[in-house]
DNA sequence: TATGAATGAGACTTCATTCAT
DNA sequence: GATGAATGAAGTCTCATTCAT
């Protein structure tokens, strides 16, 4: 009754494409006006579909947001893995940090909806939907890297320090996105300094750290033994 | 015109108290569910009044939020001035930074609604109400202090660096508030390290040079034992 | 307990005066915005009293309107009686009609609230409050005058013709009040022509009729025998 | 885009029908209680729809009223044109006036909501919505007819006289609608006399005037030179 | 399966009325 | 008696969701 098979494939393809369009539209609309102010109608329109089609894919508005969230989670993971992959330990850690921040900044710019998800998640915890929050995931994935690179960082503190780094960069990215030039980009440009200086005390070699060299680095190494509470 | 004075005072007092109750309730509700999801009805209920009373004081929901915002703006200014006041330049700058962060942390905890305002302001710029946004104000007030303390910070960069510091601390505070113990407080505890290390390169040799060296490192070692709260 | 008598008299006087102020204010406000849009608060304010005082005199908004209505009813009766009084039958009837219209026009201008009552009564019948509507009263009071002046008007038709005259003049007055110069006053100026020409066929030899004389009057006399449907 | 054509027609038809139902219901409700007292909920109920459907067609209550107004404006124009169309100048003008009044009376009876619009327009000028008010339109359309028929009416006075006629008839119609039998219809029946007698002095030939003949007409001619204002 | 008209719960807001002071 | 803050029913309007076509 559904017709020959070769028809069903394009049908599925069309369906898939429509789903993507809806997610993209949702990302755009959520980003522009926020979760609450975004109307399902506006999303459907932005996706050039009908409201009915939106509800064919998602049982309700929250589920639509959750799907968006999941999609970004995936993308962020991929992004992360790419940066982590082409990095062996010969690369100075500052460079890795820089690459990550750059990568995220690029991601932020190319995926405007990402910020919406990020912010909405920040706004209401009830919205934390599937699995963990994005930033938490990021921090977790950062830990093994830290383990290799920061011998002066006590294992127990890894999670905390990674979270600080992620949240701080996140804040700069959001700020940059909201506040346009010139202050926005200028602040974002400082993110690297902020993180590199923060992490420097935990690193072994001051492998060309932007934040200091020579004995100063050594000094920092020692003071890096923070006691979290 | 309203009758004997001794009568009018309690009347005003009651009115004043009710207004405070409404603002407090609004702070609570906004904090819990966010600006959009907060209903005026819920705020009235939380304030143990009728919806009509809420509208006696505020013409609409936005105005209620704006009043809340103004109230916090005032408090934050006061807080800032207190910290800045009892600080002469003999006090090591790291200590000043620490005091400020501690002050804000205390403020955050004692004023739950503050976070809501902060976040909502972050969410929609259209909501920026009276004068400047909170964080911007803070950054601006930080500048003269930076001018005195950080000779290696170029005047043109002051605003950017101050903004980075404010936004980063803001992010940690929000994170701490959302994520309960143990990670929340642990992250907040790191805020001092984050900011002090970030600013160190701009400071004089003093109690902690740019990247830190010699005795300065020792000083930091001590101050590194931060105790949040 | 209420104090000496000589105090109570000014008290009553003050009360009476306040009631008048409230009625005047109500007239003004009703006239400006209409019955529904008028708020009791606005009326109290216009009367320079408190809302509580308004409710001391009137149990509700409708009663306030009704009182206003009654007051105007009284005034209109008085006005009518004045015009009717200094008119003996030697005065040409056209002159009497003219005087009445002039009198009403003056009344309309001096009592702006009158129009409000008139219109509101026209708008919702539920509002007909005490006794009959104003215009009906007027028409009724016109009948004896018609009886003396219009011998060619059958007694059975008196009420109808009087009503037509009253309603037509009423319409012109309202139009004039709403539409400012130049059309408004111009239309009102025509009211006399309208009514005099309408009534002329019912009059006797036309005691100086502006609308015709001689045989024309006779012709009209015949056609004056209208058959009401 | 919406599927086969034969499907879309009933769909549109249903929509169209619903819109008509809403307008009809609005007419009824406005007529019964007036504009302000009419609730959108009541209108929806009267239209046997949901409040949401009302707002699908009209952005707000005022727009609903405006649409009603426009609809009647259209109908009134059509009615007018019909009457004017089958009237060449051989028809006695009194007959034309009579036909018009009869036409309007019929219209009033068949369209109960019309009165509501008419009255509400009379009540608040702020409500004058699209183009001109109804009565003004009528008066304007009457002018060319007057130009042909009433040579003794100075061009400058045409507008005023036409307005007087329209407003007077309007008043009779409203009165008739409000006051039931027997007075209502009786008054309306007099509208023709009222208008014909009013206009007679401006006409050339008393082409079978009900209000006079022969020399009487001449007399009236003279007095026809009214001075407006 | 796609469409979008229809639904109606619930949000914000107003204002007549009450009542403690 | 006067005052006006407080109350809350009721109105307008929005928008997530359903369902006939």
mmCIF file with all atom_site columns, N, CA and C in Angstrom, chain C residues 122-172:
data_model
loop_
_atom_site.group_PDB
_atom_site.id
_atom_site.type_symbol
_atom_site.label_atom_id
_atom_site.label_alt_id
_atom_site.label_comp_id
_atom_site.label_asym_id
_atom_site.label_entity_id
_atom_site.label_seq_id
_atom_site.pdbx_PDB_ins_code
_atom_site.Cartn_x
_atom_site.Cartn_y
_atom_site.Cartn_z
_atom_site.occupancy
_atom_site.B_iso_or_equiv
_atom_site.pdbx_formal_charge
_atom_site.auth_seq_id
_atom_site.auth_comp_id
_atom_site.auth_asym_id
_atom_site.auth_atom_id
_atom_site.pdbx_PDB_model_num
ATOM 1   N N  . UNK C 1 122 ? -29.250 55.530 25.102 1.00 0.00 ? 122 UNK C N  1
ATOM 2   C CA . UNK C 1 122 ? -29.574 55.061 23.770 1.00 0.00 ? 122 UNK C CA 1
ATOM 3   C C  . UNK C 1 122 ? -28.885 53.730 23.481 1.00 0.00 ? 122 UNK C C  1
ATOM 4   N N  . UNK C 1 123 ? -27.722 53.572 24.090 1.00 0.00 ? 123 UNK C N  1
ATOM 5   C CA . UNK C 1 123 ? -26.911 52.413 23.755 1.00 0.00 ? 123 UNK C CA 1
ATOM 6   C C  . UNK C 1 123 ? -27.424 51.116 24.356 1.00 0.00 ? 123 UNK C C  1
ATOM 7   N N  . UNK C 1 124 ? -27.713 51.177 25.615 1.00 0.00 ? 124 UNK C N  1
ATOM 8   C CA . UNK C 1 124 ? -28.146 49.935 26.257 1.00 0.00 ? 124 UNK C CA 1
ATOM 9   C C  . UNK C 1 124 ? -29.433 50.151 27.012 1.00 0.00 ? 124 UNK C C  1
ATOM 10  N N  . UNK C 1 125 ? -30.385 49.424 26.609 1.00 0.00 ? 125 UNK C N  1
ATOM 11  C CA . UNK C 1 125 ? -31.687 49.574 27.244 1.00 0.00 ? 125 UNK C CA 1
ATOM 12  C C  . UNK C 1 125 ? -31.691 49.087 28.674 1.00 0.00 ? 125 UNK C C  1
ATOM 13  N N  . UNK C 1 126 ? -30.818 48.162 28.953 1.00 0.00 ? 126 UNK C N  1
ATOM 14  C CA . UNK C 1 126 ? -30.776 47.668 30.322 1.00 0.00 ? 126 UNK C CA 1
ATOM 15  C C  . UNK C 1 126 ? -30.535 48.793 31.308 1.00 0.00 ? 126 UNK C C  1
ATOM 16  N N  . UNK C 1 127 ? -30.062 49.889 30.767 1.00 0.00 ? 127 UNK C N  1
ATOM 17  C CA . UNK C 1 127 ? -29.677 50.968 31.644 1.00 0.00 ? 127 UNK C CA 1
ATOM 18  C C  . UNK C 1 127 ? -30.835 51.885 32.002 1.00 0.00 ? 127 UNK C C  1
ATOM 19  N N  . UNK C 1 128 ? -31.945 51.696 31.318 1.00 0.00 ? 128 UNK C N  1
ATOM 20  C CA . UNK C 1 128 ? -33.079 52.547 31.659 1.00 0.00 ? 128 UNK C CA 1
ATOM 21  C C  . UNK C 1 128 ? -33.468 52.239 33.083 1.00 0.00 ? 128 UNK C C  1
ATOM 22  N N  . UNK C 1 129 ? -33.352 53.242 33.879 1.00 0.00 ? 129 UNK C N  1
ATOM 23  C CA . UNK C 1 129 ? -33.255 53.005 35.290 1.00 0.00 ? 129 UNK C CA 1
ATOM 24  C C  . UNK C 1 129 ? -34.494 53.392 36.054 1.00 0.00 ? 129 UNK C C  1
ATOM 25  N N  . UNK C 1 130 ? -34.647 54.678 36.157 1.00 0.00 ? 130 UNK C N  1
ATOM 26  C CA . UNK C 1 130 ? -35.702 55.135 37.037 1.00 0.00 ? 130 UNK C CA 1
ATOM 27  C C  . UNK C 1 130 ? -36.738 55.833 36.178 1.00 0.00 ? 130 UNK C C  1
ATOM 28  N N  . UNK C 1 131 ? -37.927 55.271 36.201 1.00 0.00 ? 131 UNK C N  1
ATOM 29  C CA . UNK C 1 131 ? -38.961 55.881 35.379 1.00 0.00 ? 131 UNK C CA 1
ATOM 30  C C  . UNK C 1 131 ? -38.629 55.701 33.917 1.00 0.00 ? 131 UNK C C  1
ATOM 31  N N  . UNK C 1 132 ? -38.997 56.650 33.173 1.00 0.00 ? 132 UNK C N  1
ATOM 32  C CA . UNK C 1 132 ? -38.864 56.515 31.737 1.00 0.00 ? 132 UNK C CA 1
ATOM 33  C C  . UNK C 1 132 ? -37.627 57.209 31.206 1.00 0.00 ? 132 UNK C C  1
ATOM 34  N N  . UNK C 1 133 ? -37.342 56.970 29.993 1.00 0.00 ? 133 UNK C N  1
ATOM 35  C CA . UNK C 1 133 ? -36.205 57.630 29.366 1.00 0.00 ? 133 UNK C CA 1
ATOM 36  C C  . UNK C 1 133 ? -36.513 59.108 29.210 1.00 0.00 ? 133 UNK C C  1
ATOM 37  N N  . UNK C 1 134 ? -35.442 59.838 29.150 1.00 0.00 ? 134 UNK C N  1
ATOM 38  C CA . UNK C 1 134 ? -35.563 61.287 29.067 1.00 0.00 ? 134 UNK C CA 1
ATOM 39  C C  . UNK C 1 134 ? -36.420 61.749 27.900 1.00 0.00 ? 134 UNK C C  1
ATOM 40  N N  . UNK C 1 135 ? -36.096 61.247 26.762 1.00 0.00 ? 135 UNK C N  1
ATOM 41  C CA . UNK C 1 135 ? -36.802 61.718 25.579 1.00 0.00 ? 135 UNK C CA 1
ATOM 42  C C  . UNK C 1 135 ? -38.294 61.435 25.652 1.00 0.00 ? 135 UNK C C  1
ATOM 43  N N  . UNK C 1 136 ? -38.614 60.309 26.239 1.00 0.00 ? 136 UNK C N  1
ATOM 44  C CA . UNK C 1 136 ? -40.028 60.002 26.340 1.00 0.00 ? 136 UNK C CA 1
ATOM 45  C C  . UNK C 1 136 ? -40.735 61.059 27.198 1.00 0.00 ? 136 UNK C C  1
ATOM 46  N N  . UNK C 1 137 ? -40.102 61.401 28.303 1.00 0.00 ? 137 UNK C N  1
ATOM 47  C CA . UNK C 1 137 ? -40.651 62.433 29.179 1.00 0.00 ? 137 UNK C CA 1
ATOM 48  C C  . UNK C 1 137 ? -40.881 63.724 28.407 1.00 0.00 ? 137 UNK C C  1
ATOM 49  N N  . UNK C 1 138 ? -39.871 64.056 27.641 1.00 0.00 ? 138 UNK C N  1
ATOM 50  C CA . UNK C 1 138 ? -39.973 65.290 26.875 1.00 0.00 ? 138 UNK C CA 1
ATOM 51  C C  . UNK C 1 138 ? -41.158 65.249 25.932 1.00 0.00 ? 138 UNK C C  1
ATOM 52  N N  . UNK C 1 139 ? -41.241 64.171 25.212 1.00 0.00 ? 139 UNK C N  1
ATOM 53  C CA . UNK C 1 139 ? -42.338 64.038 24.254 1.00 0.00 ? 139 UNK C CA 1
ATOM 54  C C  . UNK C 1 139 ? -43.680 64.153 24.960 1.00 0.00 ? 139 UNK C C  1
ATOM 55  N N  . UNK C 1 140 ? -43.750 63.529 26.108 1.00 0.00 ? 140 UNK C N  1
ATOM 56  C CA . UNK C 1 140 ? -45.021 63.589 26.832 1.00 0.00 ? 140 UNK C CA 1
ATOM 57  C C  . UNK C 1 140 ? -45.382 65.009 27.240 1.00 0.00 ? 140 UNK C C  1
ATOM 58  N N  . UNK C 1 141 ? -44.385 65.722 27.698 1.00 0.00 ? 141 UNK C N  1
ATOM 59  C CA . UNK C 1 141 ? -44.646 67.092 28.135 1.00 0.00 ? 141 UNK C CA 1
ATOM 60  C C  . UNK C 1 141 ? -44.968 68.004 26.952 1.00 0.00 ? 141 UNK C C  1
ATOM 61  N N  . UNK C 1 142 ? -44.562 67.576 25.803 1.00 0.00 ? 142 UNK C N  1
ATOM 62  C CA . UNK C 1 142 ? -44.834 68.380 24.611 1.00 0.00 ? 142 UNK C CA 1
ATOM 63  C C  . UNK C 1 142 ? -46.307 68.278 24.204 1.00 0.00 ? 142 UNK C C  1
ATOM 64  N N  . UNK C 1 143 ? -46.936 67.198 24.569 1.00 0.00 ? 143 UNK C N  1
ATOM 65  C CA . UNK C 1 143 ? -48.285 66.941 24.057 1.00 0.00 ? 143 UNK C CA 1
ATOM 66  C C  . UNK C 1 143 ? -49.302 68.038 24.359 1.00 0.00 ? 143 UNK C C  1
ATOM 67  N N  . UNK C 1 144 ? -49.402 68.491 25.601 1.00 0.00 ? 144 UNK C N  1
ATOM 68  C CA . UNK C 1 144 ? -50.390 69.560 25.850 1.00 0.00 ? 144 UNK C CA 1
ATOM 69  C C  . UNK C 1 144 ? -50.131 70.791 25.008 1.00 0.00 ? 144 UNK C C  1
ATOM 70  N N  . UNK C 1 145 ? -48.864 71.096 24.834 1.00 0.00 ? 145 UNK C N  1
ATOM 71  C CA . UNK C 1 145 ? -48.521 72.248 24.008 1.00 0.00 ? 145 UNK C CA 1
ATOM 72  C C  . UNK C 1 145 ? -49.003 72.038 22.577 1.00 0.00 ? 145 UNK C C  1
ATOM 73  N N  . UNK C 1 146 ? -48.770 70.837 22.090 1.00 0.00 ? 146 UNK C N  1
ATOM 74  C CA . UNK C 1 146 ? -49.231 70.518 20.734 1.00 0.00 ? 146 UNK C CA 1
ATOM 75  C C  . UNK C 1 146 ? -50.748 70.617 20.640 1.00 0.00 ? 146 UNK C C  1
ATOM 76  N N  . UNK C 1 147 ? -51.374 70.170 21.703 1.00 0.00 ? 147 UNK C N  1
ATOM 77  C CA . UNK C 1 147 ? -52.837 70.179 21.693 1.00 0.00 ? 147 UNK C CA 1
ATOM 78  C C  . UNK C 1 147 ? -53.363 71.589 21.459 1.00 0.00 ? 147 UNK C C  1
ATOM 79  N N  . UNK C 1 148 ? -52.707 72.566 22.082 1.00 0.00 ? 148 UNK C N  1
ATOM 80  C CA . UNK C 1 148 ? -53.175 73.947 21.930 1.00 0.00 ? 148 UNK C CA 1
ATOM 81  C C  . UNK C 1 148 ? -52.770 74.517 20.571 1.00 0.00 ? 148 UNK C C  1
ATOM 82  N N  . UNK C 1 149 ? -51.578 74.148 20.124 1.00 0.00 ? 149 UNK C N  1
ATOM 83  C CA . UNK C 1 149 ? -51.020 74.830 18.966 1.00 0.00 ? 149 UNK C CA 1
ATOM 84  C C  . UNK C 1 149 ? -51.330 74.180 17.619 1.00 0.00 ? 149 UNK C C  1
ATOM 85  N N  . UNK C 1 150 ? -51.572 72.895 17.622 1.00 0.00 ? 150 UNK C N  1
ATOM 86  C CA . UNK C 1 150 ? -51.708 72.200 16.331 1.00 0.00 ? 150 UNK C CA 1
ATOM 87  C C  . UNK C 1 150 ? -53.064 71.550 16.176 1.00 0.00 ? 150 UNK C C  1
ATOM 88  N N  . UNK C 1 151 ? -54.007 72.336 15.789 1.00 0.00 ? 151 UNK C N  1
ATOM 89  C CA . UNK C 1 151 ? -55.376 71.796 15.682 1.00 0.00 ? 151 UNK C CA 1
ATOM 90  C C  . UNK C 1 151 ? -55.508 70.745 14.582 1.00 0.00 ? 151 UNK C C  1
ATOM 91  N N  . UNK C 1 152 ? -54.598 70.792 13.635 1.00 0.00 ? 152 UNK C N  1
ATOM 92  C CA . UNK C 1 152 ? -54.722 69.812 12.550 1.00 0.00 ? 152 UNK C CA 1
ATOM 93  C C  . UNK C 1 152 ? -54.001 68.520 12.841 1.00 0.00 ? 152 UNK C C  1
ATOM 94  N N  . UNK C 1 153 ? -53.458 68.464 13.988 1.00 0.00 ? 153 UNK C N  1
ATOM 95  C CA . UNK C 1 153 ? -52.807 67.209 14.408 1.00 0.00 ? 153 UNK C CA 1
ATOM 96  C C  . UNK C 1 153 ? -53.798 66.397 15.229 1.00 0.00 ? 153 UNK C C  1
ATOM 97  N N  . UNK C 1 154 ? -54.129 65.242 14.733 1.00 0.00 ? 154 UNK C N  1
ATOM 98  C CA . UNK C 1 154 ? -55.111 64.429 15.445 1.00 0.00 ? 154 UNK C CA 1
ATOM 99  C C  . UNK C 1 154 ? -54.575 64.039 16.810 1.00 0.00 ? 154 UNK C C  1
ATOM 100 N N  . UNK C 1 155 ? -55.392 64.064 17.814 1.00 0.00 ? 155 UNK C N  1
ATOM 101 C CA . UNK C 1 155 ? -54.928 63.725 19.167 1.00 0.00 ? 155 UNK C CA 1
ATOM 102 C C  . UNK C 1 155 ? -54.165 62.404 19.200 1.00 0.00 ? 155 UNK C C  1
ATOM 103 N N  . UNK C 1 156 ? -54.640 61.464 18.449 1.00 0.00 ? 156 UNK C N  1
ATOM 104 C CA . UNK C 1 156 ? -53.995 60.148 18.474 1.00 0.00 ? 156 UNK C CA 1
ATOM 105 C C  . UNK C 1 156 ? -52.581 60.203 17.928 1.00 0.00 ? 156 UNK C C  1
ATOM 106 N N  . UNK C 1 157 ? -52.301 61.215 17.119 1.00 0.00 ? 157 UNK C N  1
ATOM 107 C CA . UNK C 1 157 ? -50.971 61.313 16.516 1.00 0.00 ? 157 UNK C CA 1
ATOM 108 C C  . UNK C 1 157 ? -50.010 62.180 17.309 1.00 0.00 ? 157 UNK C C  1
ATOM 109 N N  . UNK C 1 158 ? -50.548 62.852 18.305 1.00 0.00 ? 158 UNK C N  1
ATOM 110 C CA . UNK C 1 158 ? -49.712 63.798 19.040 1.00 0.00 ? 158 UNK C CA 1
ATOM 111 C C  . UNK C 1 158 ? -48.445 63.150 19.589 1.00 0.00 ? 158 UNK C C  1
ATOM 112 N N  . UNK C 1 159 ? -48.632 62.068 20.227 1.00 0.00 ? 159 UNK C N  1
ATOM 113 C CA . UNK C 1 159 ? -47.479 61.400 20.824 1.00 0.00 ? 159 UNK C CA 1
ATOM 114 C C  . UNK C 1 159 ? -46.416 61.062 19.769 1.00 0.00 ? 159 UNK C C  1
ATOM 115 N N  . UNK C 1 160 ? -46.848 60.542 18.671 1.00 0.00 ? 160 UNK C N  1
ATOM 116 C CA . UNK C 1 160 ? -45.906 60.152 17.614 1.00 0.00 ? 160 UNK C CA 1
ATOM 117 C C  . UNK C 1 160 ? -45.156 61.366 17.077 1.00 0.00 ? 160 UNK C C  1
ATOM 118 N N  . UNK C 1 161 ? -45.878 62.381 16.773 1.00 0.00 ? 161 UNK C N  1
ATOM 119 C CA . UNK C 1 161 ? -45.249 63.572 16.190 1.00 0.00 ? 161 UNK C CA 1
ATOM 120 C C  . UNK C 1 161 ? -44.304 64.228 17.200 1.00 0.00 ? 161 UNK C C  1
ATOM 121 N N  . UNK C 1 162 ? -44.754 64.280 18.428 1.00 0.00 ? 162 UNK C N  1
ATOM 122 C CA . UNK C 1 162 ? -43.886 64.855 19.464 1.00 0.00 ? 162 UNK C CA 1
ATOM 123 C C  . UNK C 1 162 ? -42.603 64.039 19.577 1.00 0.00 ? 162 UNK C C  1
ATOM 124 N N  . UNK C 1 163 ? -42.746 62.752 19.528 1.00 0.00 ? 163 UNK C N  1
ATOM 125 C CA . UNK C 1 163 ? -41.567 61.884 19.637 1.00 0.00 ? 163 UNK C CA 1
ATOM 126 C C  . UNK C 1 163 ? -40.626 62.103 18.466 1.00 0.00 ? 163 UNK C C  1
ATOM 127 N N  . UNK C 1 164 ? -41.193 62.198 17.293 1.00 0.00 ? 164 UNK C N  1
ATOM 128 C CA . UNK C 1 164 ? -40.358 62.447 16.120 1.00 0.00 ? 164 UNK C CA 1
ATOM 129 C C  . UNK C 1 164 ? -39.566 63.729 16.320 1.00 0.00 ? 164 UNK C C  1
ATOM 130 N N  . UNK C 1 165 ? -40.264 64.756 16.760 1.00 0.00 ? 165 UNK C N  1
ATOM 131 C CA . UNK C 1 165 ? -39.591 66.043 16.938 1.00 0.00 ? 165 UNK C CA 1
ATOM 132 C C  . UNK C 1 165 ? -38.460 65.933 17.962 1.00 0.00 ? 165 UNK C C  1
ATOM 133 N N  . UNK C 1 166 ? -38.775 65.332 19.077 1.00 0.00 ? 166 UNK C N  1
ATOM 134 C CA . UNK C 1 166 ? -37.770 65.225 20.147 1.00 0.00 ? 166 UNK C CA 1
ATOM 135 C C  . UNK C 1 166 ? -36.578 64.400 19.685 1.00 0.00 ? 166 UNK C C  1
ATOM 136 N N  . UNK C 1 167 ? -36.844 63.288 19.067 1.00 0.00 ? 167 UNK C N  1
ATOM 137 C CA . UNK C 1 167 ? -35.738 62.413 18.658 1.00 0.00 ? 167 UNK C CA 1
ATOM 138 C C  . UNK C 1 167 ? -34.898 63.063 17.573 1.00 0.00 ? 167 UNK C C  1
ATOM 139 N N  . UNK C 1 168 ? -35.558 63.768 16.711 1.00 0.00 ? 168 UNK C N  1
ATOM 140 C CA . UNK C 1 168 ? -34.806 64.417 15.637 1.00 0.00 ? 168 UNK C CA 1
ATOM 141 C C  . UNK C 1 168 ? -33.893 65.505 16.200 1.00 0.00 ? 168 UNK C C  1
ATOM 142 N N  . UNK C 1 169 ? -34.434 66.304 17.077 1.00 0.00 ? 169 UNK C N  1
ATOM 143 C CA . UNK C 1 169 ? -33.609 67.362 17.672 1.00 0.00 ? 169 UNK C CA 1
ATOM 144 C C  . UNK C 1 169 ? -32.471 66.737 18.479 1.00 0.00 ? 169 UNK C C  1
ATOM 145 N N  . UNK C 1 170 ? -32.834 65.708 19.207 1.00 0.00 ? 170 UNK C N  1
ATOM 146 C CA . UNK C 1 170 ? -31.823 64.991 19.979 1.00 0.00 ? 170 UNK C CA 1
ATOM 147 C C  . UNK C 1 170 ? -30.676 64.540 19.083 1.00 0.00 ? 170 UNK C C  1
ATOM 148 N N  . UNK C 1 171 ? -31.023 64.004 17.943 1.00 0.00 ? 171 UNK C N  1
ATOM 149 C CA . UNK C 1 171 ? -29.996 63.501 17.023 1.00 0.00 ? 171 UNK C CA 1
ATOM 150 C C  . UNK C 1 171 ? -29.110 64.640 16.538 1.00 0.00 ? 171 UNK C C  1
ATOM 151 N N  . UNK C 1 172 ? -29.745 65.769 16.230 1.00 0.00 ? 172 UNK C N  1
ATOM 152 C CA . UNK C 1 172 ? -28.939 66.899 15.764 1.00 0.00 ? 172 UNK C CA 1
ATOM 153 C C  . UNK C 1 172 ? -27.991 67.390 16.856 1.00 0.00 ? 172 UNK C C  1
#
